[in-house]
Coordinates of C-alpha atoms in Angstrom, one line a residue:
M30 CA 35.1 -4.7 -17.0
A31 CA 33.9 -2.2 -14.9
D32 CA 34.3 -2.2 -10.5
K33 CA 34.1 -5.6 -9.0
F34 CA 31.3 -5.5 -6.1
D35 CA 30.2 -7.7 -3.7
V36 CA 27.1 -8.1 -4.4
I37 CA 24.9 -4.8 -6.5
V38 CA 21.2 -3.9 -6.3
I39 CA 18.9 -3.1 -9.3
G40 CA 16.2 -1.2 -8.2
A41 CA 16.8 1.5 -5.6
G42 CA 12.7 1.5 -4.2
P43 CA 12.1 0.3 -1.2
G44 CA 13.3 -2.8 -0.9
G45 CA 16.4 -2.1 -3.3
Y46 CA 17.5 0.6 -1.7
V47 CA 17.3 -1.3 2.1
A48 CA 18.6 -3.7 0.4
A49 CA 21.6 -2.7 -0.7
I50 CA 22.3 -0.7 3.0
R51 CA 21.9 -3.2 4.7
A52 CA 24.7 -4.9 3.3
A53 CA 26.8 -2.5 3.3
Q54 CA 26.3 -2.1 6.6
M55 CA 27.0 -5.6 6.8
G56 CA 30.9 -4.8 6.0
L57 CA 30.2 -6.1 1.9
K58 CA 30.9 -3.5 -1.1
T59 CA 27.6 -2.5 -2.5
A60 CA 25.8 0.0 -5.4
C61 CA 22.9 0.1 -6.3
V62 CA 21.5 0.3 -9.6
E63 CA 18.7 3.0 -10.5
K64 CA 17.4 5.1 -13.6
W65 CA 14.1 7.0 -12.2
I66 CA 14.5 10.5 -13.9
G67 CA 12.7 13.2 -11.3
K68 CA 11.3 15.8 -12.4
E69 CA 14.4 17.6 -11.9
G70 CA 15.6 16.4 -14.7
K71 CA 18.3 13.8 -12.3
V72 CA 17.7 10.1 -11.6
V73 CA 16.6 10.3 -7.8
H74 CA 16.1 6.8 -5.4
G75 CA 13.2 5.7 -4.2
G76 CA 11.0 4.3 -6.6
T77 CA 8.0 4.7 -7.2
C78 CA 6.4 3.9 -4.1
L79 CA 8.5 7.7 -2.6
N80 CA 7.9 9.2 -5.8
V81 CA 4.8 8.2 -7.3
G82 CA 3.4 6.2 -4.5
C83 CA 3.0 5.5 -0.8
I84 CA 4.2 9.3 -0.2
P85 CA 2.5 11.7 -2.0
S86 CA -0.4 9.5 -1.9
K87 CA -0.7 10.2 1.5
A88 CA 0.5 13.8 1.8
L89 CA -2.4 14.5 -0.3
L90 CA -4.6 12.4 1.8
E91 CA -3.5 14.1 5.0
A92 CA -4.4 18.0 3.2
S93 CA -7.4 16.7 2.2
H94 CA -8.8 15.2 5.5
K95 CA -7.6 17.5 7.8
F96 CA -9.7 20.3 4.8
V97 CA -12.9 18.1 5.2
E98 CA -12.1 18.8 8.7
A99 CA -11.8 22.4 9.0
K100 CA -14.7 22.9 6.2
H101 CA -16.8 20.6 8.2
D102 CA -16.2 19.0 11.8
F103 CA -14.3 22.1 13.7
D104 CA -17.9 23.9 14.5
D105 CA -18.8 20.7 16.6
M106 CA -15.7 21.2 18.5
G107 CA -17.0 24.9 19.1
I108 CA -13.6 26.0 16.3
Q109 CA -14.8 29.1 14.0
A110 CA -12.9 27.8 10.7
G111 CA -14.9 30.4 8.9
D112 CA -15.2 29.9 5.0
V113 CA -12.4 27.2 4.4
T114 CA -10.9 26.7 1.0
M115 CA -8.3 24.6 -0.5
D116 CA -5.3 25.9 -3.1
V117 CA -4.6 22.5 -4.9
K118 CA -1.6 23.9 -6.4
K119 CA -0.3 24.7 -3.4
M120 CA -1.5 21.3 -1.6
M121 CA 1.2 19.9 -5.1
A122 CA 3.5 22.1 -4.7
R123 CA 4.3 20.2 -1.0
K124 CA 3.8 16.7 -2.1
D125 CA 6.4 17.4 -4.1
K126 CA 8.9 19.4 -1.7
I127 CA 8.1 16.1 0.9
V128 CA 9.0 13.9 -2.2
K129 CA 12.5 15.1 -3.0
N130 CA 13.9 15.4 1.1
L131 CA 13.1 12.4 1.4
T132 CA 14.4 11.2 -2.3
G133 CA 17.6 13.7 -1.2
G134 CA 17.2 11.9 2.0
I135 CA 17.8 8.1 -0.1
S136 CA 21.4 9.5 -1.4
G137 CA 22.5 10.6 1.4
L138 CA 21.8 7.6 3.2
F139 CA 23.7 5.6 1.0
K140 CA 27.0 8.2 1.0
A141 CA 27.1 7.0 5.1
N142 CA 26.6 4.2 4.9
G143 CA 29.5 3.7 2.0
V144 CA 27.2 2.3 -1.0
T145 CA 28.0 2.7 -4.3
A146 CA 25.2 5.1 -6.5
I147 CA 25.4 4.0 -10.1
E148 CA 22.8 5.5 -12.7
G149 CA 21.8 3.7 -15.5
T150 CA 19.3 0.9 -16.2
G151 CA 20.7 -2.1 -15.3
K152 CA 20.5 -6.0 -16.8
V153 CA 21.2 -9.2 -15.5
T154 CA 23.4 -10.1 -18.7
G155 CA 25.3 -13.6 -17.4
N156 CA 26.7 -15.5 -14.6
K157 CA 27.1 -12.4 -11.5
Q158 CA 27.7 -9.8 -14.2
V159 CA 25.5 -6.6 -14.5
E160 CA 24.9 -3.8 -17.8
V161 CA 23.9 -0.7 -16.9
T162 CA 23.3 1.6 -19.6
D163 CA 23.4 5.2 -18.9
R164 CA 21.0 7.8 -20.3
D165 CA 22.8 8.1 -23.5
G166 CA 22.6 4.3 -24.2
N167 CA 26.7 4.0 -23.4
A168 CA 26.9 0.4 -21.2
T169 CA 29.2 -0.5 -18.6
T170 CA 29.3 -4.3 -17.4
Y171 CA 29.8 -4.6 -13.3
E172 CA 30.5 -7.9 -11.6
A173 CA 29.7 -9.1 -9.0
D174 CA 29.5 -11.8 -6.1
N175 CA 25.9 -11.3 -5.2
I176 CA 22.3 -9.3 -8.1
V177 CA 19.4 -8.7 -6.0
V178 CA 17.2 -7.9 -8.1
A179 CA 14.4 -5.5 -7.2
A180 CA 13.0 -3.5 -10.2
G181 CA 9.5 -2.8 -8.7
S182 CA 6.4 -2.7 -10.3
V183 CA 4.6 -0.3 -13.1
P184 CA 0.7 0.4 -13.2
V185 CA -1.3 -2.2 -15.1
E186 CA -3.2 -0.4 -18.3
I187 CA -6.7 -1.8 -20.2
P188 CA -7.5 -2.2 -23.7
P189 CA -10.9 -0.3 -23.1
T190 CA -9.9 2.8 -21.3
P191 CA -5.9 3.9 -23.4
L192 CA -4.2 6.5 -21.6
K193 CA -4.7 9.9 -22.8
E194 CA -2.3 12.5 -20.5
G195 CA -4.1 14.7 -18.1
L196 CA -7.4 12.9 -19.3
V197 CA -7.6 9.3 -18.7
V198 CA -4.5 8.4 -16.2
D199 CA -2.6 5.7 -14.4
S200 CA -2.3 5.8 -10.5
T201 CA 1.0 8.3 -11.4
G202 CA -0.8 10.9 -13.4
A203 CA -3.7 11.2 -10.6
L204 CA -0.8 12.3 -7.8
E205 CA -0.3 15.6 -10.1
F206 CA -4.1 17.1 -11.3
Q207 CA -3.6 21.0 -10.7
E208 CA -7.7 21.7 -10.0
T209 CA -10.0 19.3 -9.0
P210 CA -12.3 18.1 -11.1
K211 CA -15.6 18.3 -11.2
R212 CA -16.9 14.9 -12.7
L213 CA -13.9 12.5 -11.4
G214 CA -14.1 8.8 -11.9
V215 CA -11.9 5.6 -10.9
I216 CA -12.1 1.8 -12.3
G217 CA -11.2 -0.2 -9.7
A218 CA -12.2 -0.1 -5.6
G219 CA -9.1 -1.5 -5.0
V220 CA -6.9 0.2 -2.4
I221 CA -5.0 2.7 -4.5
G222 CA -9.3 3.7 -6.2
L223 CA -10.4 4.1 -2.9
E224 CA -7.6 6.0 -1.9
L225 CA -7.3 8.7 -4.6
G226 CA -10.9 8.6 -4.6
S227 CA -10.9 9.9 -1.7
V228 CA -8.4 12.4 -2.0
W229 CA -10.6 14.4 -4.8
N230 CA -13.6 13.6 -3.2
R231 CA -13.2 15.2 -0.3
L232 CA -12.1 18.3 -2.4
G233 CA -15.5 18.5 -4.2
S234 CA -15.4 16.6 -7.0
E235 CA -18.6 14.0 -8.1
V236 CA -16.5 10.4 -7.6
T237 CA -17.8 7.4 -9.2
V238 CA -15.7 4.0 -9.0
L239 CA -16.5 1.3 -11.4
E240 CA -15.8 -2.3 -10.1
A241 CA -15.6 -5.0 -12.2
M242 CA -16.3 -7.7 -8.8
D243 CA -19.3 -8.1 -7.2
S244 CA -18.0 -8.5 -3.7
F245 CA -16.5 -4.7 -1.8
L246 CA -12.8 -5.5 -0.7
P247 CA -12.8 -9.7 -0.6
M248 CA -9.4 -9.4 1.1
V249 CA -10.4 -7.9 4.0
D250 CA -13.0 -9.6 6.8
G251 CA -16.2 -9.5 6.0
P252 CA -18.1 -6.9 8.7
V253 CA -15.1 -4.6 8.3
A254 CA -15.2 -4.9 4.6
K255 CA -18.8 -4.2 4.9
E256 CA -19.0 -1.1 7.4
T257 CA -15.7 0.4 5.3
Q258 CA -17.8 0.1 2.0
K259 CA -20.9 1.8 4.4
L260 CA -18.9 4.8 5.6
L261 CA -17.4 5.7 2.2
K262 CA -20.4 5.8 0.8
K263 CA -21.7 7.8 3.5
Q264 CA -19.0 10.6 2.8
G265 CA -20.2 10.5 -1.1
L266 CA -17.8 7.5 -3.2
D267 CA -20.7 5.9 -5.6
I268 CA -19.2 2.5 -5.9
K269 CA -20.5 0.4 -8.5
L270 CA -19.8 -3.5 -8.4
G271 CA -20.4 -5.8 -11.1
A272 CA -19.4 -3.1 -13.5
R273 CA -17.1 -4.1 -16.0
V274 CA -15.7 -1.4 -18.0
T275 CA -16.1 -2.2 -22.0
G276 CA -14.8 0.6 -23.7
S277 CA -14.4 5.0 -23.5
E278 CA -14.3 8.0 -26.0
V279 CA -12.4 10.8 -25.2
K280 CA -14.9 13.3 -26.2
G281 CA -13.1 16.7 -26.2
E282 CA -12.4 17.7 -22.5
E283 CA -14.6 14.8 -21.7
V284 CA -14.4 11.2 -21.4
V285 CA -17.5 8.8 -22.4
V286 CA -16.8 5.2 -20.3
K287 CA -19.2 2.4 -21.3
Y288 CA -19.8 -1.0 -18.8
A289 CA -21.6 -3.7 -18.3
D290 CA -23.7 -3.9 -15.4
A291 CA -26.6 -6.4 -14.6
D292 CA -28.9 -3.8 -15.3
G293 CA -26.9 -3.9 -18.7
D294 CA -24.9 -1.7 -21.1
Q295 CA -24.5 2.3 -19.5
E296 CA -22.8 4.9 -20.1
I297 CA -21.5 7.6 -18.0
T298 CA -19.8 10.9 -19.1
F299 CA -16.1 12.3 -16.8
D300 CA -14.0 15.7 -16.4
K301 CA -11.0 12.5 -15.4
L302 CA -10.6 8.8 -15.3
I303 CA -8.0 7.0 -12.9
V304 CA -7.4 3.6 -14.4
C305 CA -6.0 1.6 -11.1
V306 CA -6.6 -1.8 -12.0
G307 CA -3.3 -2.9 -9.9
R308 CA 0.3 -3.3 -11.1
K309 CA 1.9 -6.0 -12.8
P310 CA 6.0 -6.6 -12.1
Y311 CA 8.6 -4.7 -14.2
T312 CA 10.9 -7.9 -14.8
Q313 CA 10.9 -7.6 -18.9
G314 CA 14.3 -6.6 -20.2
V315 CA 16.0 -6.8 -16.7
I316 CA 17.1 -9.9 -17.0
A317 CA 18.7 -11.4 -20.4
D318 CA 17.8 -14.3 -22.1
G319 CA 20.0 -17.6 -21.6
V320 CA 20.7 -16.0 -18.1
G321 CA 18.1 -18.6 -15.8
V322 CA 16.5 -17.4 -14.0
D323 CA 12.9 -18.0 -14.4
T324 CA 9.8 -16.1 -14.8
D325 CA 5.8 -17.1 -15.3
E326 CA 3.4 -15.9 -17.4
R327 CA 3.0 -12.7 -15.8
G328 CA 6.4 -11.5 -15.4
F329 CA 7.0 -12.4 -11.5
I330 CA 10.4 -13.9 -10.2
H331 CA 10.8 -16.9 -9.3
V332 CA 12.2 -17.7 -5.5
D333 CA 11.9 -19.8 -3.1
D334 CA 11.2 -18.9 0.9
Q335 CA 13.9 -16.9 1.3
C336 CA 13.8 -14.9 -2.2
R337 CA 16.9 -17.0 -4.2
T338 CA 15.8 -17.0 -7.5
S339 CA 16.8 -20.4 -9.4
V340 CA 20.5 -18.8 -10.1
P341 CA 22.8 -19.3 -7.8
G342 CA 23.8 -15.5 -6.4
V343 CA 20.9 -14.0 -7.7
Y344 CA 18.6 -13.3 -5.7
A345 CA 15.1 -11.2 -6.2
I346 CA 12.4 -9.3 -3.8
G347 CA 9.6 -6.7 -3.9
D348 CA 6.9 -6.6 -6.2
C349 CA 8.4 -8.4 -9.2
V350 CA 8.1 -11.5 -6.8
R351 CA 5.4 -14.0 -5.3
G352 CA 3.4 -12.6 -2.3
P353 CA 1.7 -8.6 -1.4
M354 CA 2.9 -5.1 -3.5
L355 CA 4.3 -3.4 -0.5
A356 CA 6.9 -1.0 0.6
H357 CA 7.3 -2.6 3.8
K358 CA 7.2 -5.9 2.3
A359 CA 9.8 -5.7 0.0
S360 CA 11.9 -3.5 2.7
E361 CA 11.8 -6.5 4.8
E362 CA 13.0 -9.2 2.1
G363 CA 15.7 -7.2 0.9
I364 CA 16.9 -7.1 4.8
M365 CA 16.7 -10.7 4.9
V366 CA 18.6 -11.4 1.5
A367 CA 20.9 -8.3 2.7
D368 CA 21.7 -10.7 6.2
I369 CA 21.7 -13.9 4.2
I370 CA 24.6 -12.7 1.5
A371 CA 26.9 -11.5 4.7
G372 CA 26.5 -15.5 5.6
H373 CA 23.8 -15.0 8.2
K374 CA 20.5 -16.6 9.1
A375 CA 17.9 -14.8 8.0
E376 CA 14.2 -16.0 7.1
M377 CA 10.6 -13.7 6.8
N378 CA 7.2 -14.3 8.6
Y379 CA 5.0 -13.7 5.2
D380 CA 2.1 -14.2 8.0
A381 CA 2.7 -11.2 9.1
I382 CA 2.6 -8.6 6.9
P383 CA 0.3 -5.8 7.5
N384 CA -2.2 -3.8 5.0
V385 CA -4.0 -0.7 5.3
I386 CA -5.8 1.4 3.2
Y387 CA -5.1 4.9 3.6
T388 CA -8.5 6.3 3.4
F389 CA -10.2 8.2 6.4
P390 CA -11.5 6.1 8.6
E391 CA -8.3 4.2 7.6
V392 CA -8.6 0.6 7.0
A393 CA -5.4 -1.9 8.6
W394 CA -5.1 -5.5 9.4
V395 CA -3.3 -8.3 9.6
G396 CA -3.3 -12.3 9.7
M397 CA -6.7 -14.6 8.4
T398 CA -9.3 -13.1 8.2
E399 CA -12.7 -15.0 9.4
Q400 CA -13.6 -16.3 5.8
D401 CA -9.9 -17.1 5.8
A402 CA -10.2 -19.6 9.0
K403 CA -13.4 -20.9 7.6
A404 CA -12.1 -22.0 4.7
A405 CA -8.8 -23.3 6.2
G406 CA -11.3 -25.5 8.5
I407 CA -10.4 -23.4 11.5
E408 CA -12.5 -23.3 13.8
V409 CA -12.8 -19.3 15.3
K410 CA -13.8 -17.2 18.6
V411 CA -14.2 -13.3 17.4
G412 CA -13.9 -10.3 20.1
A413 CA -15.0 -7.0 18.7
F414 CA -15.2 -3.4 20.1
P415 CA -16.3 -0.4 18.1
F416 CA -14.9 3.0 18.1
A417 CA -18.3 4.5 19.2
A418 CA -17.6 3.0 22.4
S419 CA -13.9 4.9 23.1
G420 CA -13.7 7.7 25.2
R421 CA -10.9 8.7 23.2
A422 CA -12.6 8.0 20.3
M423 CA -16.0 10.6 21.6
A424 CA -12.7 13.0 22.2
N425 CA -11.4 12.8 18.6
N426 CA -14.9 13.2 16.8
A427 CA -13.9 10.3 14.8
T428 CA -16.3 7.1 16.1
E429 CA -16.9 5.2 13.1
G430 CA -15.6 1.6 13.1
M431 CA -14.4 -1.1 14.9
A432 CA -11.6 -3.7 15.7
R433 CA -12.4 -7.0 15.7
I434 CA -9.8 -9.9 16.6
I435 CA -9.9 -13.7 14.9
A436 CA -8.9 -16.2 17.7
D437 CA -8.3 -20.3 17.1
A438 CA -10.9 -21.6 19.7
E439 CA -9.3 -24.4 20.0
T440 CA -5.6 -22.9 21.3
D441 CA -6.9 -19.1 21.3
R442 CA -3.9 -18.2 19.3
V443 CA -4.0 -15.1 18.0
L444 CA -4.8 -15.5 13.9
G445 CA -5.8 -12.1 12.6
V446 CA -6.5 -8.2 13.6
H447 CA -9.0 -6.4 12.0
I448 CA -9.3 -2.4 12.0
V449 CA -11.8 -0.2 10.7
G450 CA -11.0 3.1 12.7
Q451 CA -8.7 6.6 12.8
H452 CA -5.6 5.1 13.3
A453 CA -5.6 1.9 12.7
G454 CA -2.5 1.8 10.1
E455 CA -0.5 2.8 14.1
M456 CA -2.8 0.6 16.2
I457 CA -1.5 -2.9 13.5
A458 CA 1.4 -3.5 14.6
Q459 CA 0.4 -4.6 17.8
G460 CA -1.5 -7.4 15.5
V461 CA 1.5 -7.7 13.7
I462 CA 3.4 -8.1 17.2
A463 CA 0.9 -10.9 18.3
L464 CA 1.1 -13.1 15.1
E465 CA 5.1 -12.6 15.3
F466 CA 6.0 -13.7 18.8
G467 CA 2.7 -16.4 18.6
S468 CA 0.2 -14.3 21.7
S469 CA -3.2 -16.4 22.8
A470 CA -6.4 -13.5 22.6
E471 CA -5.5 -13.9 25.9
D472 CA -2.1 -12.8 26.7
L473 CA -3.7 -9.3 24.8
A474 CA -6.4 -9.0 27.3
L475 CA -4.1 -9.5 30.9
T476 CA -1.9 -6.4 28.8
C477 CA -2.4 -2.9 30.4
Y478 CA -3.3 -0.7 27.9
A479 CA -3.1 2.9 28.5
H480 CA -6.2 5.4 28.7
P481 CA -7.9 6.2 27.2
T482 CA -6.3 5.2 23.4
M483 CA -8.1 4.3 20.3
S484 CA -5.7 1.3 20.7
E485 CA -8.4 0.7 24.2
A486 CA -10.4 -0.7 21.8
V487 CA -8.4 -3.9 20.5
H488 CA -7.5 -4.6 24.2
E489 CA -11.4 -4.5 24.7
A490 CA -11.8 -6.2 21.4
A491 CA -9.2 -9.5 23.1
L492 CA -11.7 -9.3 26.0
A493 CA -14.7 -9.4 24.1
V494 CA -12.6 -13.1 22.6
E495 CA -14.4 -14.6 25.9
G496 CA -17.1 -12.1 26.0
H497 CA -15.3 -10.2 28.7
A498 CA -15.4 -6.5 27.2
I499 CA -15.9 -4.3 30.1
H500 CA -17.1 -0.9 28.2
M501 CA -20.2 -2.7 26.0
A502 CA -22.4 -5.3 27.1
N503 CA -21.2 -8.4 26.0
R504 CA -23.3 -11.5 23.7
K505 CA -24.9 -13.8 25.9
K506 CA -23.0 -17.8 24.5
K507 CA -24.6 -20.1 23.7
K508 CA -25.1 -22.9 26.1

């Protein structure tokens, strides 16, 4: 038997590494197990989010957006940029450098906080035991009073479109293109598909998005989703709803995709195809048979509201448990679990988790949509304000989109905040705080906002809940 720990965390993604650091800060002897091999052949921390997800995709989104701005929008501001070109390989190298810096940063944080980093594949093998197998196949068993499973998730593959390196790829492969494809197909109009489609559309690809569902972004507030679809279409994304992919065939350096829609069977040819149809929990092989940890038919680990599994002392967090597959959700669960293990009282408000789609403009929301509230039988009042009426948005050349606030008609309590516009991902924190503290729309309306800012749209939306917006004409209330 190797060293014994107070806490062993399996997985060093945004849930695992945060849980490990927090546990160590609480005075617990902590280890974190990770198997991810980076491009340099060494184990790296950060999981999907840092290595092939949130961070690298945002680096590409930011670079591609600046390219479009320089090419098409600078002239409106009086900036003469000339013939602007994009060096895709250099853009990719910058992305890789950012990832390397951040993964190295986590390793440094482990050292600073006294977390023991263990390299290898971790498996819960019994009561308070974790077996770690290194790259050479050597297994070592560690003992821990508490175990936190933070194994994350992997992209879902579908039979009609088997992956082929460099040609038919998942979200990870889409971050490695070394040149802009002329014709790009994206299967799935979810968050990942829209973000990756936006990157390559900005860089010159003809992008077609095939979405099996008949509705666009059904989890987003109706008017915001409708506005987002209109703006992305205006940018050149061809989004085909109700398009169910039935098969594909690789022909040389092309991919022929077959799909069915309302008009029958269709066929379309691409130079590259990205499959973005969701993710599934990575839990197979993480917990040995007979341990007693319950999972469902999809592989999600059953946990209670505080991420306890069916086995005392074993917790699970992040993408391998219920709830949205979001890095910040995993991190907060990691902090909650570490605090509970340390003997503190802790809980997480799952009703106040923000969501962001990093297209341009960004789409962000927290809490209930208007359709959610109505389905729950809650009478609501809604305030909305367009960025077209915002002075700062005009100055920024970013007048597209709006802010919407959903409030309970009886109590005025804020139920949801929804934004499509520049910096929506930053502004949504106001909505998260409002929900966390049980704010009323009036609370936001009575708050002094700096002028001129994009955030004033949230202020005006709060005022508009009662028909008191200042910088737009208010709808007359029905008598």
